[in-house]
Coordinates of C-alpha atoms in Angstrom, one line a residue:
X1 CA 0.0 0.0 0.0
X2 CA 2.9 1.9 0.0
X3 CA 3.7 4.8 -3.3
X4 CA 4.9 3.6 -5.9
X5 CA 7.6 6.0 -8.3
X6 CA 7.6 3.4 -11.3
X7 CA 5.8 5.5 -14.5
X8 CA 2.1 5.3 -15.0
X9 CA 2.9 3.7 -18.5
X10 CA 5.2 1.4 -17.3
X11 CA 2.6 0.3 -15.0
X12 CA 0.0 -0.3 -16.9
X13 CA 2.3 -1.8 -19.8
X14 CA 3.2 -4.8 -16.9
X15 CA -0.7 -5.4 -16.3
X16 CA -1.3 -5.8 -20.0
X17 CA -4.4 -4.2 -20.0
X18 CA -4.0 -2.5 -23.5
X19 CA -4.1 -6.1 -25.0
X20 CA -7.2 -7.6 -23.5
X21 CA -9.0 -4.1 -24.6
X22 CA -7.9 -4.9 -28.1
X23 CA -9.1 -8.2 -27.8
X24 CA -12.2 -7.0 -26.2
X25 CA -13.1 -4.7 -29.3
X26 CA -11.9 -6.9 -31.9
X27 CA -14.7 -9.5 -30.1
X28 CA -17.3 -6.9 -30.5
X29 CA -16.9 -5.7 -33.8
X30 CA -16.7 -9.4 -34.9
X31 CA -20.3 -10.0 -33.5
X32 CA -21.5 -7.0 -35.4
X33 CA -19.7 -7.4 -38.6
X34 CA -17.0 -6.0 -38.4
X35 CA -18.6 -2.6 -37.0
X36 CA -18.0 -0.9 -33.3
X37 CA -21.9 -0.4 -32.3
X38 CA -22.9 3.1 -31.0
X39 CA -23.8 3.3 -27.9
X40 CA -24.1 7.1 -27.3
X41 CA -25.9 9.7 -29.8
X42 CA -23.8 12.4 -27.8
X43 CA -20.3 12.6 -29.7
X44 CA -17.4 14.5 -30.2
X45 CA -14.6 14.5 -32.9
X46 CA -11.3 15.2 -31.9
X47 CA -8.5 14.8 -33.9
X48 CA -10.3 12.8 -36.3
X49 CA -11.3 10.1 -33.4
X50 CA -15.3 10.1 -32.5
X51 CA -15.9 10.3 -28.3
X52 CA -19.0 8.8 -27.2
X53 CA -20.2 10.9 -24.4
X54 CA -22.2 9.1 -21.8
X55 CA -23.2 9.0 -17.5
X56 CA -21.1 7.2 -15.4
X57 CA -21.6 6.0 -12.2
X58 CA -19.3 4.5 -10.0
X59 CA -20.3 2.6 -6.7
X60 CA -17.8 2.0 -3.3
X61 CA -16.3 -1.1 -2.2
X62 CA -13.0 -0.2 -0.7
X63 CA -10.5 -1.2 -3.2
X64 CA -13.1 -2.2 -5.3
X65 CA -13.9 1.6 -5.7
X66 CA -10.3 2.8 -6.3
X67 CA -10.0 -0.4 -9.1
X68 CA -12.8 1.2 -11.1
X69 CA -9.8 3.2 -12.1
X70 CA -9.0 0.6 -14.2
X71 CA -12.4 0.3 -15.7
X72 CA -12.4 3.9 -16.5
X73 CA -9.0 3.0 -18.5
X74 CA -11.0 0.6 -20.7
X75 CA -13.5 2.9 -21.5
X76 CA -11.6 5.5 -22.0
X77 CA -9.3 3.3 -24.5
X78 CA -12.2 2.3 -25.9
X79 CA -13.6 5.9 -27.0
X80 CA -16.2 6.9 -24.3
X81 CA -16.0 10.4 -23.0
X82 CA -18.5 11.2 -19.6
X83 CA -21.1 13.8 -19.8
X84 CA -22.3 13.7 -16.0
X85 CA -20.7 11.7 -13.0
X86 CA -21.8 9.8 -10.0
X87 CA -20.5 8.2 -7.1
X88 CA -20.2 7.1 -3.5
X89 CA -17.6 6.0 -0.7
X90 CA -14.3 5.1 -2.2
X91 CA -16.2 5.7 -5.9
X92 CA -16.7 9.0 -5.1
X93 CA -12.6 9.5 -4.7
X94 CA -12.6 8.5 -8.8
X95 CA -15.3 10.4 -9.3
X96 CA -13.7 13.6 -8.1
X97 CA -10.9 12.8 -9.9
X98 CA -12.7 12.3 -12.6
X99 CA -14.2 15.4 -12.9
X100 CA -11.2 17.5 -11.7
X101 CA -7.9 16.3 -13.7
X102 CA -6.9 17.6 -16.5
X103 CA -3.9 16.8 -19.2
X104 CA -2.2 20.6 -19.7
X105 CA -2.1 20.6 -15.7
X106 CA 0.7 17.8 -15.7
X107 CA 2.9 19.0 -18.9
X108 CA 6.0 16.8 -17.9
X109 CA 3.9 13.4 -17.6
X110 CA 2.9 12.7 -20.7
X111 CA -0.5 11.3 -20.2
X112 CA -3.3 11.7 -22.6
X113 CA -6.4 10.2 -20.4
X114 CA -8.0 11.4 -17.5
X115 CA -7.6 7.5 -16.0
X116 CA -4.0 8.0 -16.6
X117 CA -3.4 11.0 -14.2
X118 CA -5.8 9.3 -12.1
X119 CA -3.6 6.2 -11.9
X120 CA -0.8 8.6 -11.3
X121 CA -2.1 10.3 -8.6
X122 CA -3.0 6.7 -6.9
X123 CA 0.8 5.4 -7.2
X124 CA 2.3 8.7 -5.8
X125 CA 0.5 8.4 -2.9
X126 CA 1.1 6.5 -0.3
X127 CA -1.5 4.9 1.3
X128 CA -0.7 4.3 4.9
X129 CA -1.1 7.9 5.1
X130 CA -4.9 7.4 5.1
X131 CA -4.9 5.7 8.7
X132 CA -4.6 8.8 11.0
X133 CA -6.0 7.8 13.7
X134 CA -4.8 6.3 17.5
X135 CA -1.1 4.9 17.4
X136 CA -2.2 1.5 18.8
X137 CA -4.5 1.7 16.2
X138 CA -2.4 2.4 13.7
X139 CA -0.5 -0.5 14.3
X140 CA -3.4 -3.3 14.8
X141 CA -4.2 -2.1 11.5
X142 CA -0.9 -2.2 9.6
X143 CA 0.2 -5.9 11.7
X144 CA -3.6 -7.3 10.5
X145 CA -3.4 -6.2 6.5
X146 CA 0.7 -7.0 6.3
X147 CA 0.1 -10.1 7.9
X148 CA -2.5 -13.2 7.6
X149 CA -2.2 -14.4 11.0
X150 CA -2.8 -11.3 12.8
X151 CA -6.5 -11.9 13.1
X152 CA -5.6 -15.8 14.0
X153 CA -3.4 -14.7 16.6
X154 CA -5.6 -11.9 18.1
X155 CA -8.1 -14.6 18.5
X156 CA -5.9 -17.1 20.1
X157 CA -4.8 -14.3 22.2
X158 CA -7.7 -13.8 23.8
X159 CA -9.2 -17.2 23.9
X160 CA -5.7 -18.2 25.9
X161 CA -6.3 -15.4 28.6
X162 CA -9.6 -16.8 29.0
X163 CA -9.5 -20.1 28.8
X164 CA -6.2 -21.0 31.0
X165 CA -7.3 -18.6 34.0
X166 CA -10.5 -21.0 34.1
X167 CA -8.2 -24.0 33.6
X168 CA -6.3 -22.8 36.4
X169 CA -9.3 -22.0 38.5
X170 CA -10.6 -25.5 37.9
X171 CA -7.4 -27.2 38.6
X172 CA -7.0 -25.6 42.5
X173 CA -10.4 -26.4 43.3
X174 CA -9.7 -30.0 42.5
X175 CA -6.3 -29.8 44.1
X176 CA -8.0 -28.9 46.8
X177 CA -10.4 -31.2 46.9
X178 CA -7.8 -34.1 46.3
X179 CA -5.8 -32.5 49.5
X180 CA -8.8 -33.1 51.6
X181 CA -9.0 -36.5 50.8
X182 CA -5.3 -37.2 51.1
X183 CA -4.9 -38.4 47.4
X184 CA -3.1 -35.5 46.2
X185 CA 0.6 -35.3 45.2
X186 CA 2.1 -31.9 45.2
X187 CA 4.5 -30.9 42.4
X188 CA 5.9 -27.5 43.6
X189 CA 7.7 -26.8 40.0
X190 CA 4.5 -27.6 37.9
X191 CA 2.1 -25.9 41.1
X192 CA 4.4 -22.6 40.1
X193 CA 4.7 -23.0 36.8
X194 CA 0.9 -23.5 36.1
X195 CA 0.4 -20.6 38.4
X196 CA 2.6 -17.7 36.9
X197 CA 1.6 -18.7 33.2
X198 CA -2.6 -18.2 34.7
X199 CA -1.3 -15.3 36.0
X200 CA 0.1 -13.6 33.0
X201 CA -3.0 -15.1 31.1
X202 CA -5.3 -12.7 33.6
X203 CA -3.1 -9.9 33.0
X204 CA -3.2 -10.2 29.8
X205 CA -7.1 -11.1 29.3
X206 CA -6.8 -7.5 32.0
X207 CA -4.8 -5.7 29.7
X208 CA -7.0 -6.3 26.6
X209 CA -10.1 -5.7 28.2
X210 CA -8.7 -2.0 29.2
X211 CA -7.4 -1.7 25.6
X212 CA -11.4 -2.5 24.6
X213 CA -13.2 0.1 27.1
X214 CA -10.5 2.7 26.1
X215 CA -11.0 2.4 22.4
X216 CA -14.7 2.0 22.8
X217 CA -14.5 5.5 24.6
X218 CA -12.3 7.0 22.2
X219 CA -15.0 5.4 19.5
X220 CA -18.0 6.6 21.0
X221 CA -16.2 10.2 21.0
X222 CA -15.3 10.5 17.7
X223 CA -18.4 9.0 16.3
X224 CA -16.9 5.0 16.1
X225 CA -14.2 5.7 13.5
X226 CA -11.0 4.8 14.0
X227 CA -9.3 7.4 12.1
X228 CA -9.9 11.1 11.3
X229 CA -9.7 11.5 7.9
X230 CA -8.2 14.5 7.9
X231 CA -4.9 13.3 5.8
X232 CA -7.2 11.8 3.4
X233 CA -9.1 15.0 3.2
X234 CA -5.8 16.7 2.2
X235 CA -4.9 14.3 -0.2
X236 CA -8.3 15.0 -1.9
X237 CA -7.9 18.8 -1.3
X238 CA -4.3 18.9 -3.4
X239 CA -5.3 16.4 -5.9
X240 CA -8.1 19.3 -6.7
X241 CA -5.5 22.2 -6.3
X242 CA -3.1 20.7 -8.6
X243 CA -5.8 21.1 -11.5
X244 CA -6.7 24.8 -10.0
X245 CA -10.3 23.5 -8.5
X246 CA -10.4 25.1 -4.9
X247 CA -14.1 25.7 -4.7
X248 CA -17.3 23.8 -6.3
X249 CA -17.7 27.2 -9.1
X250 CA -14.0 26.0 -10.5
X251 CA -15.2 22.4 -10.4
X252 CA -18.4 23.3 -12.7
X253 CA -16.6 25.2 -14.9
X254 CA -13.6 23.0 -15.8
X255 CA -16.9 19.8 -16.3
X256 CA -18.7 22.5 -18.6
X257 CA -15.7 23.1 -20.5
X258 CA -14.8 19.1 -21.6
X259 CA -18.9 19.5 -22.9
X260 CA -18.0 22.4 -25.5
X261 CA -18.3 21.1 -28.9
X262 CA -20.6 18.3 -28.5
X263 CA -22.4 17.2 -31.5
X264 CA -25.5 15.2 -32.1
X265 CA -25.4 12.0 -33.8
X266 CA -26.2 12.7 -37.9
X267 CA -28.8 9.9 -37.7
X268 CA -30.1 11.4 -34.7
X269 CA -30.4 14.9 -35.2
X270 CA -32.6 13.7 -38.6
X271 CA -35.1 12.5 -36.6
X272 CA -35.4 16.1 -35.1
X273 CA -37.2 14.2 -31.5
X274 CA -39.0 17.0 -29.7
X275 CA -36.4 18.1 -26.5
X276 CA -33.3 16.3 -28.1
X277 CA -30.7 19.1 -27.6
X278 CA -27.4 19.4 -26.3
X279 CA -27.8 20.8 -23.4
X280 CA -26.3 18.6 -20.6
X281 CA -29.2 18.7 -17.4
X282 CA -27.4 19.7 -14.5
X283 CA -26.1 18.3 -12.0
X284 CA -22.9 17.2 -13.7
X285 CA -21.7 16.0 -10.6
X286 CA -23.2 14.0 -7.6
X287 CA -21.8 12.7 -4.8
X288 CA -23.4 10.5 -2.4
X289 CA -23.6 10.7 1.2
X290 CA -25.8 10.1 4.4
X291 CA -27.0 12.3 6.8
X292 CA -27.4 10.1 9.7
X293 CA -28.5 13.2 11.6
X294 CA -31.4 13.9 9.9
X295 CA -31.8 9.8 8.4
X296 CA -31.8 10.8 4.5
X297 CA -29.5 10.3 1.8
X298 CA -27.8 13.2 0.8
X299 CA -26.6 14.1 -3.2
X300 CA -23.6 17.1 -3.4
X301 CA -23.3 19.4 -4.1
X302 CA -27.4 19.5 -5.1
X303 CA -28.3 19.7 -1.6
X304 CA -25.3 21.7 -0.7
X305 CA -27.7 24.5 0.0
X306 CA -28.5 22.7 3.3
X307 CA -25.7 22.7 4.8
X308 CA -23.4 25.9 3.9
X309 CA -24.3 29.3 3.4
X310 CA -22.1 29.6 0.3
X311 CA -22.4 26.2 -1.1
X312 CA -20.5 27.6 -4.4
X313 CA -17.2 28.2 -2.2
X314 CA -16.9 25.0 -0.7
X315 CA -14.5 23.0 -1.6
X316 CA -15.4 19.1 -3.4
X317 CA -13.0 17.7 -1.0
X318 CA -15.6 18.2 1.4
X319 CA -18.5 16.2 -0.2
X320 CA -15.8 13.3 -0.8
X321 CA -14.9 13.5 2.9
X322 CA -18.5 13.0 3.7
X323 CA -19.3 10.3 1.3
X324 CA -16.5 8.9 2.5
X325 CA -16.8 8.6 6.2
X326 CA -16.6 4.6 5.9
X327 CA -18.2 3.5 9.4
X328 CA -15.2 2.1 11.8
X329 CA -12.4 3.1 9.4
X330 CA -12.9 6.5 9.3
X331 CA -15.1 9.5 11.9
X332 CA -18.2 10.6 10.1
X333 CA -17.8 14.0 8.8
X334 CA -19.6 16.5 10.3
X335 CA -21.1 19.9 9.3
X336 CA -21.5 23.4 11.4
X337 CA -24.7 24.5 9.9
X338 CA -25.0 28.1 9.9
X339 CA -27.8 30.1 11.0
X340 CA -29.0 31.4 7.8
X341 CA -29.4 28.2 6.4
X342 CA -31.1 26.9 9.4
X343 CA -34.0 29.6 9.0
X344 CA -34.5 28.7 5.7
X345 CA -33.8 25.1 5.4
X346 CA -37.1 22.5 6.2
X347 CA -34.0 19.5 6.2
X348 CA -32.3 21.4 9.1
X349 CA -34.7 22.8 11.3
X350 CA -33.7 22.9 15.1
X351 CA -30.5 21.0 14.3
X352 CA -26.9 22.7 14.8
X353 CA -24.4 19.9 13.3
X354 CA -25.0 17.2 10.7
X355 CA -23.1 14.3 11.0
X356 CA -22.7 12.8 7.7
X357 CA -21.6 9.0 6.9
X358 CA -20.7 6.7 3.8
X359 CA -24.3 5.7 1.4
X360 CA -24.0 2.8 -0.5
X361 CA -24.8 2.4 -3.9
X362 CA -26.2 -0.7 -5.4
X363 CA -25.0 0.0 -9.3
X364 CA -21.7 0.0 -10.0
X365 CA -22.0 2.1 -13.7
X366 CA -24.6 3.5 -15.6

């Protein structure tokens, strides 16, 4: 999970993902005679190359999310463009990114798609850096993913400080017992031994049982998440500034600008259908969240409006942080509504904070 410096082409050359697209397309066009279907009446020609323009929606799922990365690649490669964008949870990080990156803002990379600076942006990061929370916890974290005993041991762990204090326990009341009754032979080396290794077992089953009330303090306070969020809130936050998005206005403008020059299908724009036109409904953007404070799903920046008084100058990194806020893993994100938009607001009437949390999709792509 660490970064990775190796080249984004050089990575992607080693997976060999260009050559199962290829083989993809080629098995396409051969069930339609030869000819790559249409799938979208939006287009674009650029450079002599025809862009399908179509929604895309991608769902969470941990490193599920961050591999849709991959999938973007294909369809990319494969000549689809995206007109408006959706996700949630770890599919709202490509999302973002997604929507944000830009080619002419990396000049020395060389990278011609948007799945390609995301990829970039993925290996040059490392991601240890996301787990921000308690030290302890930290390092439960990093001994359980780096190692496939960790949650074996744990568990033996525990079932040994409770099991061989009650062994022990069992084993003086028959010794005493057995004393009683004259039938018992005292071995002072085993009699110690048994004793200090019940001993250490209690302390340790002790130990652990502090370590739980502690955390489960430390959870209930910071709304059961284990880290903050706040480095992966910053990671978000200079992904954005490095393609000059600092606020939700610059986001809309650089998505507005990739829809200049869309075209209609010929064969469509025949038919002259009553409403076909090219303008692109908004929102071009939504990211999902949930507001567990008032129990409803929320959509940013839509229902932005809800929760800041200048929902325009917020920065995106803040609706990913709250569609984000992965239960356990990470502290729900939460929002200082102001007064204004309490007076005018039905969603937050009487209610000072709103404590937002990961929603889950159930569609991966539209």
């Amino acid at each position: 999970m660490s970064a990775v410096s190796k080249p984004v082409r050089s990575f992607i050359d080693e997976t060999g993902a260009d050559k199962i697209i290829s083989e993809i397309e080629a098995g396409i066009r051969a069930q339609n005679n030869g000819i790559r279907p249409h799938y979208s009446d939006l287009i674009q020609n650029i450079d002599g190359q025809e862009l399908e323009y179509v929604n895309y929606v991608q769902e969470g799922g941990g490193v599920l999310g961050i591999g849709l990365i991959g999938y973007t690649y294909a369809l990319e490669k494969m000549g689809f463009r995206f007109a408006r964008l959706a996700g949630t949870s770890a599919g709202a990080v490509t999302t973002i990114m997604l929507a944000a990156v830009d080619k002419k803002n990396y000049p020395d990379e060389k990278l011609e798609l948007q799945s390609e600076i995301m990829l970039r942006e993925l290996l040059r990061y490392d991601l240890w850096q996301l787990v921000d929370g308690h030290w302890l916890a930290k390092r439960l974290i990093r001994i359980f993913i780096n190692y496939r005993f960790g949650t074996r041991l744990l568990k033996i762990l525990i079932g040994a400080a409770i099991v061989i204090p009650v062994i022990y326990a069992l084993y003086q009341v028959i010794r005493h017992f057995a004393n009683k009754s004259g039938q018992w032979v005292s071995t002072t080396f085993f009699d110690h031994a048994f004793s200090a290794v019940a001993l250490l077992s209690l302390a340790t089953l002790v130990i652990l049982i502090s370590i739980f009330f502690y955390f489960r303090v430390r959870f209930s306070r910071a709304g059961f998440g284990v880290n903050t969020g706040k480095n992966f809130h910053a990671w978000i936050t200079g992904i954005l500034a490095r393609n000059n998005v600092h606020t939700m206005d610059d986001l809309r403008k650089v998505m507005q600008s990739r829809l200049d020059g869309l075209e209609m299908r010929p064969g469509r724009a025949a038919m002259k259908i009553p409403g076909d036109d090219l303008v692109i409904p908004s929102p071009l953007l939504t990211l999902v969240a949930s507001d567990i404070t008032a129990q409803t799903k929320v959509e940013f920046p839509l229902m932005s409006k809800h929760y800041w008084s200048e929902p325009e100058k917020v920065n995106p990194a803040d609706f990913v942080r709250a569609s984000m806020s992965i239960p356990l893993f990470f502290e729900p994100f939460r929002v200082s509504v102001p007064d204004v938009v309490q007076q005018h607001s039905k969603l937050q009437q009487r209610r000072f904070e709103s404590v937002l949390v990961q929603w889950q999709l159930t569609s991966a792509n539209d």
